[in-house]
PDB file of C-alpha atoms in Angstrom:
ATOM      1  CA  UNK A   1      -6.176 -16.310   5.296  1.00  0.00           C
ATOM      2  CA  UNK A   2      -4.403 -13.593   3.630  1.00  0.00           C
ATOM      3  CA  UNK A   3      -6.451 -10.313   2.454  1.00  0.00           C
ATOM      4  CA  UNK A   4      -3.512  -8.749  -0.227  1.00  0.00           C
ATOM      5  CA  UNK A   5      -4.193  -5.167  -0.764  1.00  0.00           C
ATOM      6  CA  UNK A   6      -2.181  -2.964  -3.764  1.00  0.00           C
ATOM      7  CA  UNK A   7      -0.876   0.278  -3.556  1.00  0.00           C
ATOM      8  CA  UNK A   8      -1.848   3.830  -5.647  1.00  0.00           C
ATOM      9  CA  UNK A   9      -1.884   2.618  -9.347  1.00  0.00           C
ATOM     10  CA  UNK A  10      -1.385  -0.357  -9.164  1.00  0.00           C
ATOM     11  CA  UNK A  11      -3.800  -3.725  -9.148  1.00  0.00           C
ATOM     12  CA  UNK A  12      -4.053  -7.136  -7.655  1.00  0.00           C
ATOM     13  CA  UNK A  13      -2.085  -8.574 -10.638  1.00  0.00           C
ATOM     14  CA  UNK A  14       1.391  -7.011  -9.083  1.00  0.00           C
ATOM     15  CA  UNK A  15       1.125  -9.926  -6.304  1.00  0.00           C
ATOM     16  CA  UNK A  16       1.608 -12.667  -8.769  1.00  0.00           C
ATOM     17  CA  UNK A  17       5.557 -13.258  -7.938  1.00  0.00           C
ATOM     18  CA  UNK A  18       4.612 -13.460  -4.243  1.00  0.00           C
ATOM     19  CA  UNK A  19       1.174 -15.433  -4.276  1.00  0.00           C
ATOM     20  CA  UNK A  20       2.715 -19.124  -5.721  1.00  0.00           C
ATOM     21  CA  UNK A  21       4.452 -19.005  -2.073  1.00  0.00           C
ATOM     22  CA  UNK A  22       1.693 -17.939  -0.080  1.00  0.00           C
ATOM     23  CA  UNK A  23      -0.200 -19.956  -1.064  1.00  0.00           C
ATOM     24  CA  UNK A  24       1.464 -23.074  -0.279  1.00  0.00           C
ATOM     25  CA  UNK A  25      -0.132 -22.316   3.345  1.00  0.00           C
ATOM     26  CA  UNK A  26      -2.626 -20.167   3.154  1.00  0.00           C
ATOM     27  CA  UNK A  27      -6.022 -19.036   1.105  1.00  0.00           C
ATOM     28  CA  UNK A  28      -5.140 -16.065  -0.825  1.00  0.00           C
ATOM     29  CA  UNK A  29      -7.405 -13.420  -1.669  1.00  0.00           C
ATOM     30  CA  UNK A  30      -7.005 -10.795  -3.980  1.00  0.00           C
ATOM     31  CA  UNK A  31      -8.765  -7.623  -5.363  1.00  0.00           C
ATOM     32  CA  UNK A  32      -9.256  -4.634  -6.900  1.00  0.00           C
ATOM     33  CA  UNK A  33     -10.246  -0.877  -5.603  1.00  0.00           C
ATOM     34  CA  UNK A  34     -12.536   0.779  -7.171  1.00  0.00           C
ATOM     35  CA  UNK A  35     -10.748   3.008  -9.875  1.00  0.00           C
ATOM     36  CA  UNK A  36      -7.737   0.283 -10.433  1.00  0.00           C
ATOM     37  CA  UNK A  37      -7.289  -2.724 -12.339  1.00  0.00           C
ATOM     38  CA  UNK A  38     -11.048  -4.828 -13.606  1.00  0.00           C
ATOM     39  CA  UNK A  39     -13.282  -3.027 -10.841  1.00  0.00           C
ATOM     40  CA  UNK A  40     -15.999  -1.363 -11.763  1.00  0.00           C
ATOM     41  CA  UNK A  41     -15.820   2.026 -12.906  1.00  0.00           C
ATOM     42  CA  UNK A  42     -19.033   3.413 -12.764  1.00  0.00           C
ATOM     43  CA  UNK A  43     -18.981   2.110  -9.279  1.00  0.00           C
ATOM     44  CA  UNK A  44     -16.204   4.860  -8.236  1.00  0.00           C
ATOM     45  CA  UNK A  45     -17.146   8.205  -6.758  1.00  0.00           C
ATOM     46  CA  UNK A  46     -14.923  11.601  -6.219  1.00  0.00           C
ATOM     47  CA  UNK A  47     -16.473  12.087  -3.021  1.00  0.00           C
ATOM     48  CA  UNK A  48     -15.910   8.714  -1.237  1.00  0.00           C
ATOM     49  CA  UNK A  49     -12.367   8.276  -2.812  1.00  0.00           C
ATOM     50  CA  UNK A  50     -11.575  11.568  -1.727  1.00  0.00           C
ATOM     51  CA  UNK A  51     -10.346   9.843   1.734  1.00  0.00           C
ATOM     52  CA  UNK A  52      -8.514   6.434   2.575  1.00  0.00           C
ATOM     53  CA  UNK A  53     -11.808   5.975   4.821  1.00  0.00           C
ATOM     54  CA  UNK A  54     -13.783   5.733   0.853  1.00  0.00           C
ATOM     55  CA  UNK A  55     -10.694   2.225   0.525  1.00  0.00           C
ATOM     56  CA  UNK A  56     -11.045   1.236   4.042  1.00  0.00           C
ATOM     57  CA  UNK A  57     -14.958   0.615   2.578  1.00  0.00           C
ATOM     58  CA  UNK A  58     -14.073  -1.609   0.320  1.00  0.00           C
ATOM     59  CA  UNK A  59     -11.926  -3.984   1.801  1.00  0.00           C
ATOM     60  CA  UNK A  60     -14.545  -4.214   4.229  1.00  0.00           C
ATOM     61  CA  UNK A  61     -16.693  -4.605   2.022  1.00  0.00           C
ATOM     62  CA  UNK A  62     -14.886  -7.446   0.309  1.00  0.00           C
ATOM     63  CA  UNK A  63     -14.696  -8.967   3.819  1.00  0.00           C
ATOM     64  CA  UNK A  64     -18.447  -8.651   4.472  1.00  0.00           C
ATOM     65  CA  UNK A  65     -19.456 -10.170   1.012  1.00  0.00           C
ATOM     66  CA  UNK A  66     -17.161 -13.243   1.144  1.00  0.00           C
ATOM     67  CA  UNK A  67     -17.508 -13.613   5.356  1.00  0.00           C
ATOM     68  CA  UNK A  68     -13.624 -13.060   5.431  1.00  0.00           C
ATOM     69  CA  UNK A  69     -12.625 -13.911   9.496  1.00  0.00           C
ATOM     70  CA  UNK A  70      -9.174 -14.144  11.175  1.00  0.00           C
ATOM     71  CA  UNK A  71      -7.830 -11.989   7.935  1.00  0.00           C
ATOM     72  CA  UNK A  72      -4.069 -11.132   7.908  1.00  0.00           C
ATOM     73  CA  UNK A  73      -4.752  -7.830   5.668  1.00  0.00           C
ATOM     74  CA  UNK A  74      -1.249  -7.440   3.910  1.00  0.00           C
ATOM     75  CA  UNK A  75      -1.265  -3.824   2.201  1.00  0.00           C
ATOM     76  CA  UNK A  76       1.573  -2.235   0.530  1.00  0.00           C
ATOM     77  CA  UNK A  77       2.231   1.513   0.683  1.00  0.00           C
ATOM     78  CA  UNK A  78      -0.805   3.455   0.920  1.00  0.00           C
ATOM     79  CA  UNK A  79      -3.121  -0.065   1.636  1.00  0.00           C
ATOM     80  CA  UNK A  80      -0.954  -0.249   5.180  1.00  0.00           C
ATOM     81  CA  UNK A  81      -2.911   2.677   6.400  1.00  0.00           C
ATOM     82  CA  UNK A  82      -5.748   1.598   4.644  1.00  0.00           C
ATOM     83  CA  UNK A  83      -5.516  -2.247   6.720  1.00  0.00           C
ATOM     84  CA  UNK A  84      -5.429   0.257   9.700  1.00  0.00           C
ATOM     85  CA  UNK A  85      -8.463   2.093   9.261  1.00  0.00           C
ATOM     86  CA  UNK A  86     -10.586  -1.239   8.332  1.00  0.00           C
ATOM     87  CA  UNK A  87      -9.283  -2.884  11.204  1.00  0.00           C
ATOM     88  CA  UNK A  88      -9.855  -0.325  13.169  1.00  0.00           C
ATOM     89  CA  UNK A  89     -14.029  -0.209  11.922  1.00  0.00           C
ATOM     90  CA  UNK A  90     -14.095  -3.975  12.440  1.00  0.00           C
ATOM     91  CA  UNK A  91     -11.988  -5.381  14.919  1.00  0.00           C
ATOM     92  CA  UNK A  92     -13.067  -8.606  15.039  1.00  0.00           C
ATOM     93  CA  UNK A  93     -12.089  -9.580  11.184  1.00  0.00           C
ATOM     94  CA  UNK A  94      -8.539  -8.832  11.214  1.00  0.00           C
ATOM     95  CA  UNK A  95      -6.366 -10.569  13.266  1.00  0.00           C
ATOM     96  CA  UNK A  96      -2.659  -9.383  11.483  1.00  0.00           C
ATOM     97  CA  UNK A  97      -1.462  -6.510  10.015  1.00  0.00           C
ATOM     98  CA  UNK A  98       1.374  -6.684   7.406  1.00  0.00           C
ATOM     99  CA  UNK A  99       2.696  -3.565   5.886  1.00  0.00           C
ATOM    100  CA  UNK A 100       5.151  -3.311   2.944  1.00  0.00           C
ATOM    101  CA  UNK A 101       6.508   0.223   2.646  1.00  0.00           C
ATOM    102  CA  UNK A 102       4.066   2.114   4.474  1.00  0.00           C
ATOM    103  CA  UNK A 103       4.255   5.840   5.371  1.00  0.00           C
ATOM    104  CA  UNK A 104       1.197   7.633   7.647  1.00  0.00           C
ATOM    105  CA  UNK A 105       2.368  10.926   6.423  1.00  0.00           C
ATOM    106  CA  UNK A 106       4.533  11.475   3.499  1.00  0.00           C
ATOM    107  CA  UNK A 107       5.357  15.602   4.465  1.00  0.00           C
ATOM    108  CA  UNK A 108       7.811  16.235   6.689  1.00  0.00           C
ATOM    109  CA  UNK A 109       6.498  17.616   9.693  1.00  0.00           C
ATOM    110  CA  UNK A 110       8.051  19.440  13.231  1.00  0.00           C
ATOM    111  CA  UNK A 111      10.118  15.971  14.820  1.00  0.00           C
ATOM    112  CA  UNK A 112       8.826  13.774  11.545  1.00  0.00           C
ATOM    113  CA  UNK A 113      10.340  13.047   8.775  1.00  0.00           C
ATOM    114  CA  UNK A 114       8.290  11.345   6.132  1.00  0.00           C
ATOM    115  CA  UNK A 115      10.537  12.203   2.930  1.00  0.00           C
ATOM    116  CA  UNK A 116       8.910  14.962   0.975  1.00  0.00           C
ATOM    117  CA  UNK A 117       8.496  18.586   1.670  1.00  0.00           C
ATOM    118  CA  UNK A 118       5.162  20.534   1.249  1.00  0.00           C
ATOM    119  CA  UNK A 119       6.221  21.803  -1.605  1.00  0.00           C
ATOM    120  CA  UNK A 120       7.920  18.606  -2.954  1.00  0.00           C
ATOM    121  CA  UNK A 121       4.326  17.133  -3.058  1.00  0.00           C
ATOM    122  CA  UNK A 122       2.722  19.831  -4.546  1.00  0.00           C
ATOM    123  CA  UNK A 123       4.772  19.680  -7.626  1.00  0.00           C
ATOM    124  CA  UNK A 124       4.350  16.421  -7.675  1.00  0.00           C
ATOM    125  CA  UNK A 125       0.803  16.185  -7.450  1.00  0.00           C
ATOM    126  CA  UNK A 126       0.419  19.906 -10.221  1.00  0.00           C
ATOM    127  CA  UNK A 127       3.136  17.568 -12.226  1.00  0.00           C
ATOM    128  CA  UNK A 128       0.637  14.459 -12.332  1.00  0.00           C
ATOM    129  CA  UNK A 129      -2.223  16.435 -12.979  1.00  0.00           C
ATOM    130  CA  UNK A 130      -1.262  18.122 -15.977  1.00  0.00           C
ATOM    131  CA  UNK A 131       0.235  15.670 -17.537  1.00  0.00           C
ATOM    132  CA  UNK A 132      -0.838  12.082 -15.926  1.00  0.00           C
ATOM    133  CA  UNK A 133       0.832  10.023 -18.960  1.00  0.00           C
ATOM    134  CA  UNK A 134       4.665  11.909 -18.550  1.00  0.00           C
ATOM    135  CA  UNK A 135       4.088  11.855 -14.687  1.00  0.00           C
ATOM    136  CA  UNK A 136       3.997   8.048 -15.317  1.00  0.00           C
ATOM    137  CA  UNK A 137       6.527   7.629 -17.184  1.00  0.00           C
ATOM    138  CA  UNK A 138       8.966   9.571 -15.108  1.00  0.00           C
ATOM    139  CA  UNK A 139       7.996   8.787 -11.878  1.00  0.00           C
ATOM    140  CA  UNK A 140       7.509   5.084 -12.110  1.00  0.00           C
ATOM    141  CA  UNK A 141      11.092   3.841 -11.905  1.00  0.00           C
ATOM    142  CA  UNK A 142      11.957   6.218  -9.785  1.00  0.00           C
ATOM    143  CA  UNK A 143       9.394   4.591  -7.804  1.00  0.00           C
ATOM    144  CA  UNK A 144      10.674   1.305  -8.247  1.00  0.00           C
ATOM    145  CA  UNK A 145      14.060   1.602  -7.840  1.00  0.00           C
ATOM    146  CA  UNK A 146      16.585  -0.868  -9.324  1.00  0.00           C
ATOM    147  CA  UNK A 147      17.357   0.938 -12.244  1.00  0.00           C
ATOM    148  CA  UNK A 148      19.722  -1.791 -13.211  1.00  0.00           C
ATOM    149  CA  UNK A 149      16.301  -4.389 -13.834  1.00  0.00           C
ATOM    150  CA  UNK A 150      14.123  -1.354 -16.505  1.00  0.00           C
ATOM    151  CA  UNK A 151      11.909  -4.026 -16.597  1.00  0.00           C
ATOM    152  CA  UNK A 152      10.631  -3.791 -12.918  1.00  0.00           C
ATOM    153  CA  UNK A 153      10.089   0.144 -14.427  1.00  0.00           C
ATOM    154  CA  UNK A 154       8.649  -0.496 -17.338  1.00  0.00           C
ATOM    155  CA  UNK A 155       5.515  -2.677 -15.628  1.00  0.00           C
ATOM    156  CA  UNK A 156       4.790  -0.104 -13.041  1.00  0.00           C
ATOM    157  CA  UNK A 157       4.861   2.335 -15.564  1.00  0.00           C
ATOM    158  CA  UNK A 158       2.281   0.760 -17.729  1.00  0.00           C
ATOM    159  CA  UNK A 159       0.164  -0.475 -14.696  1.00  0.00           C
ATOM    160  CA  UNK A 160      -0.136   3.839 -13.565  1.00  0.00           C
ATOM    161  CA  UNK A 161      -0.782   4.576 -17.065  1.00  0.00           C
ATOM    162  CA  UNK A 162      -3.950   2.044 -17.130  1.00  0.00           C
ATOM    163  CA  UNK A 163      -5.589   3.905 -14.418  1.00  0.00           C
ATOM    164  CA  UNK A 164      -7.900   6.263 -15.504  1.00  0.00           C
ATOM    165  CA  UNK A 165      -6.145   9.414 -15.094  1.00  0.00           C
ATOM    166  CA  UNK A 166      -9.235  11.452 -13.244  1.00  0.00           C
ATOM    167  CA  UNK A 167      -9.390   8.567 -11.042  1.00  0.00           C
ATOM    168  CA  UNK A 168      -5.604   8.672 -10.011  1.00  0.00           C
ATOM    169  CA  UNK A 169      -5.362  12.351  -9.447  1.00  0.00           C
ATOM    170  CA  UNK A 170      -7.876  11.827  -7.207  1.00  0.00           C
ATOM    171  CA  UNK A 171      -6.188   8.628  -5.519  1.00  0.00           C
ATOM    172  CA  UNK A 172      -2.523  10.719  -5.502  1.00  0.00           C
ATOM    173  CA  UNK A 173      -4.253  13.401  -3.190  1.00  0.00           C
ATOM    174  CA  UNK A 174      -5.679  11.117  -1.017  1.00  0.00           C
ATOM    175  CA  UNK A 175      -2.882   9.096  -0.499  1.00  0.00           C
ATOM    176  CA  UNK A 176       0.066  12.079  -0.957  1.00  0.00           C
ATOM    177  CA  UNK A 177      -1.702  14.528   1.621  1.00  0.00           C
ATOM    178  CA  UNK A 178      -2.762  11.792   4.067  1.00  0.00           C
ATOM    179  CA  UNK A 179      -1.709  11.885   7.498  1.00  0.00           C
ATOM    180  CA  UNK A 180      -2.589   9.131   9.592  1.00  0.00           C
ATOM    181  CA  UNK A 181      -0.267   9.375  12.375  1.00  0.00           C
ATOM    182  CA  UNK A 182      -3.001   8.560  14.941  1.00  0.00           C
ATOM    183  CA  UNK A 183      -4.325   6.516  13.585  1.00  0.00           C
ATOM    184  CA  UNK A 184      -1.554   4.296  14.751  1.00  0.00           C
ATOM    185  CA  UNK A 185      -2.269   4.074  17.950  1.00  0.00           C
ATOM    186  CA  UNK A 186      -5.263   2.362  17.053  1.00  0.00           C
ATOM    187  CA  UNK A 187      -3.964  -0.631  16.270  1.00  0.00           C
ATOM    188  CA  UNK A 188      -4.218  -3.391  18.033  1.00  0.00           C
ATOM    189  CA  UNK A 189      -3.564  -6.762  16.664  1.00  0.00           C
ATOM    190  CA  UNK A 190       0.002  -8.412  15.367  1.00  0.00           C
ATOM    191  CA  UNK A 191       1.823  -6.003  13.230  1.00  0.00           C
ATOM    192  CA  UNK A 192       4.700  -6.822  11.063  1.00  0.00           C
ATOM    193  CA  UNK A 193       6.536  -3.790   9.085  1.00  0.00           C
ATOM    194  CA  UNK A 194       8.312  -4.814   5.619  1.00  0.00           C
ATOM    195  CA  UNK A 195      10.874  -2.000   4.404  1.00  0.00           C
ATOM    196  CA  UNK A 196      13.805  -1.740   2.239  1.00  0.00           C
ATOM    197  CA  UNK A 197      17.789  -0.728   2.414  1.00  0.00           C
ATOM    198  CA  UNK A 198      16.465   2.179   0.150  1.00  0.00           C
ATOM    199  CA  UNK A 199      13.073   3.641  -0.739  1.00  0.00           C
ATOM    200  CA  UNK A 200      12.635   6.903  -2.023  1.00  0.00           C
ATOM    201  CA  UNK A 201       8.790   6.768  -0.837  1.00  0.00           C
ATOM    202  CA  UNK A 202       9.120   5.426   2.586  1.00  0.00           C
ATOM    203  CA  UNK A 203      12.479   6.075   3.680  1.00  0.00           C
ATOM    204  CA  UNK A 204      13.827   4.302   6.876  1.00  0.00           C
ATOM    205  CA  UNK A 205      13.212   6.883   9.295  1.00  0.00           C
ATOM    206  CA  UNK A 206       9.459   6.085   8.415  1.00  0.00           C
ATOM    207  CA  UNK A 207       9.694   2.540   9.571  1.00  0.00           C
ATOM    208  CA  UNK A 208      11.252   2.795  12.117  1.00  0.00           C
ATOM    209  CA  UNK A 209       8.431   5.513  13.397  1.00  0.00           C
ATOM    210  CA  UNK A 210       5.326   3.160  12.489  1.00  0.00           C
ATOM    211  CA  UNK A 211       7.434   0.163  14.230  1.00  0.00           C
ATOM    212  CA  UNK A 212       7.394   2.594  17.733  1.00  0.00           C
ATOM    213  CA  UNK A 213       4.143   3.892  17.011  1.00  0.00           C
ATOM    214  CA  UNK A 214       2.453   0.196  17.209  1.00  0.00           C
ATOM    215  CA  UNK A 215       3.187  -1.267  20.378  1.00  0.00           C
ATOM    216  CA  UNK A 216       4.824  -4.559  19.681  1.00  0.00           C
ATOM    217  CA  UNK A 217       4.873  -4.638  16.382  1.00  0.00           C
ATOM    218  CA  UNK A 218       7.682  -5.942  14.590  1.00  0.00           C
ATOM    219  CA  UNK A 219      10.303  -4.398  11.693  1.00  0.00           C
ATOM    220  CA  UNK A 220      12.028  -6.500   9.334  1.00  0.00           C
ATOM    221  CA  UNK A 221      14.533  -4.973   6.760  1.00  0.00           C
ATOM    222  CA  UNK A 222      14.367  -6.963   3.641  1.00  0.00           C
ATOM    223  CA  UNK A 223      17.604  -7.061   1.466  1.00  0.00           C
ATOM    224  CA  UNK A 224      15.400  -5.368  -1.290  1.00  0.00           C
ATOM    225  CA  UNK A 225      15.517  -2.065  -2.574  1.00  0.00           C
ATOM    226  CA  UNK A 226      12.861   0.216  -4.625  1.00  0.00           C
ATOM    227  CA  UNK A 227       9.087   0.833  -2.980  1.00  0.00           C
ATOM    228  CA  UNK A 228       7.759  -2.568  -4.984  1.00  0.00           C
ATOM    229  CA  UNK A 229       9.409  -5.559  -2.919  1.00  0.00           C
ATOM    230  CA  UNK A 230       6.901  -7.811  -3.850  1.00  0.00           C
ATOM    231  CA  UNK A 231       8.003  -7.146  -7.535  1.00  0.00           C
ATOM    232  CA  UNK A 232      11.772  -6.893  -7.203  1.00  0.00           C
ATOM    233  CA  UNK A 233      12.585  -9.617  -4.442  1.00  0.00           C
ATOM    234  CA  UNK A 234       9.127 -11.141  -3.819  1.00  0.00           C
ATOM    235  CA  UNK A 235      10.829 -14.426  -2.305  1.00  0.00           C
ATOM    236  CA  UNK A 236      12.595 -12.616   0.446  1.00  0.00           C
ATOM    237  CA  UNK A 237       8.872 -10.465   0.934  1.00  0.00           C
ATOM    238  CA  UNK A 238       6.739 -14.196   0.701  1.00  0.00           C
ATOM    239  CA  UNK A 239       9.476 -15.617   3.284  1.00  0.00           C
ATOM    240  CA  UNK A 240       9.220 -12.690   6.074  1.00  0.00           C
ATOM    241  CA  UNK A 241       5.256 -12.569   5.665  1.00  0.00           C
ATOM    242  CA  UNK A 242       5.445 -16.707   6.007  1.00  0.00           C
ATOM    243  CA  UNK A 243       7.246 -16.651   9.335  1.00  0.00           C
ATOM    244  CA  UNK A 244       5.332 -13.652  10.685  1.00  0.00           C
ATOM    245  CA  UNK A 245       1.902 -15.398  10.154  1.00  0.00           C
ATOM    246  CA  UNK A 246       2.695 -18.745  10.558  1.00  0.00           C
ATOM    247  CA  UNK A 247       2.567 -21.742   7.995  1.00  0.00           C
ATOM    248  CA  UNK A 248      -1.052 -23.158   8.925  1.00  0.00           C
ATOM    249  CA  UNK A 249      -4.381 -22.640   7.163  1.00  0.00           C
TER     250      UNK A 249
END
């Protein structure tokens, strides 16, 4: 079965163009975080959402409630690293990893490059925080790429701007500061690594590090551009998930 986790701002409805497909061969199951989408706010808390271990909880915790076994956890962006530290708390539920777009550390570092300088991110991050809304509005199809679909834009841009704004400033630290580089070498199961000709989150240099950091994992280019493939070529993204898994239940 497939476990589909969403990235920073988003929520389990931007799988729709990608779950018809999937679900041809396998059970699908989606949710929310806490802070995104129909969860629960009163349920979220600064503290625990303060680290990607607070999201690792709660797909585990989605696991342990509905006795999820043999899950291929497929997490875009931020949710790859997130499938890394759940799988890496309990083993013996996951037996795939699929990551669209991921990035362990999005600041360049000494022999690293992950796309964004220090102080790239920190205006970023003062940008979203004073004005969440604009941020949004900006950033979103810059995020998304294909500039000549504005529609892609337009629903990323009003899926950030129905987060709770406290909620995603917290969420945009956690996942903008993160660096989960060894956390890498924890993994241990099947790992398949979706990115695009051009992504101005996770540029290529980034897949190809996570593809050498997991020992034999495998790193598929889809003919896709943008940070969303799901959303802007979710047939070519259903197809290379489909023959990485497998087509049985």
């Amino acid at each position: 079965m497939l476990l589909l986790a969403h990235g920073f701002g988003c929520d389990q409805n931007m799988w729709r163009l990608v779950v018809p497909a999937l679900a041809e061969h396998f059970r699908v199951v989606l949710f929310d975080y806490v802070g995104s989408g129909r969860s629960d706010p009163s349920a979220w808390n600064e503290e625990r959402y303060g680290s990607l271990e607070g999201y690792a909880s709660d797909v585990l915790e989605v696991c342990e409630d509905l006795d999820l076994r043999d899950v291929v956890f497929v997490g875009h962006s931020v949710s790859a690293m997130v499938g890394v530290l759940a799988a890496t708390r309990a083993p013996e539920r996951f037996s795939r990893l699929v990551m669209i777009g991921p990035s362990p550390r999005y600041i360049d570092d000494e022999g690293y490059r992950g796309g964004f300088s220090a102080e790239d991110i920190d205006e970023l991050l003062e940008s979203l925080e004073s004005n969440y809304l604009g941020w949004s509005a900006s950033m979103a199809p810059v995020i998304m790429g294909n500039a000549d679909r504005p529609e892609l834009g337009q629903e990323l841009t009003t899926s950030f701007c129905a987060t709770d704004p406290a909620m995603a400033r917290i969420f945009a630290r956690t996942t903008f500061l993160s660096d989960s580089r060894e956390d890498l070498k924890t993994v241990t199961v099947p790992t398949l690594v979706l990115e695009c000709t051009q992504d101005v989150i996770a540029p290529r240099e980034v897949g190809a590090y996570v593809r050498d950091a997991i020992p034999g994992s495998r790193l598929v280019t889809l003919e896709a551009t943008g940070h969303c493939p799901h959303l802007s070529a979710p047939e070519a993204t259903a197809g290379a998930i489909i023959d990485f898994v497998g087509t049985g239940r």
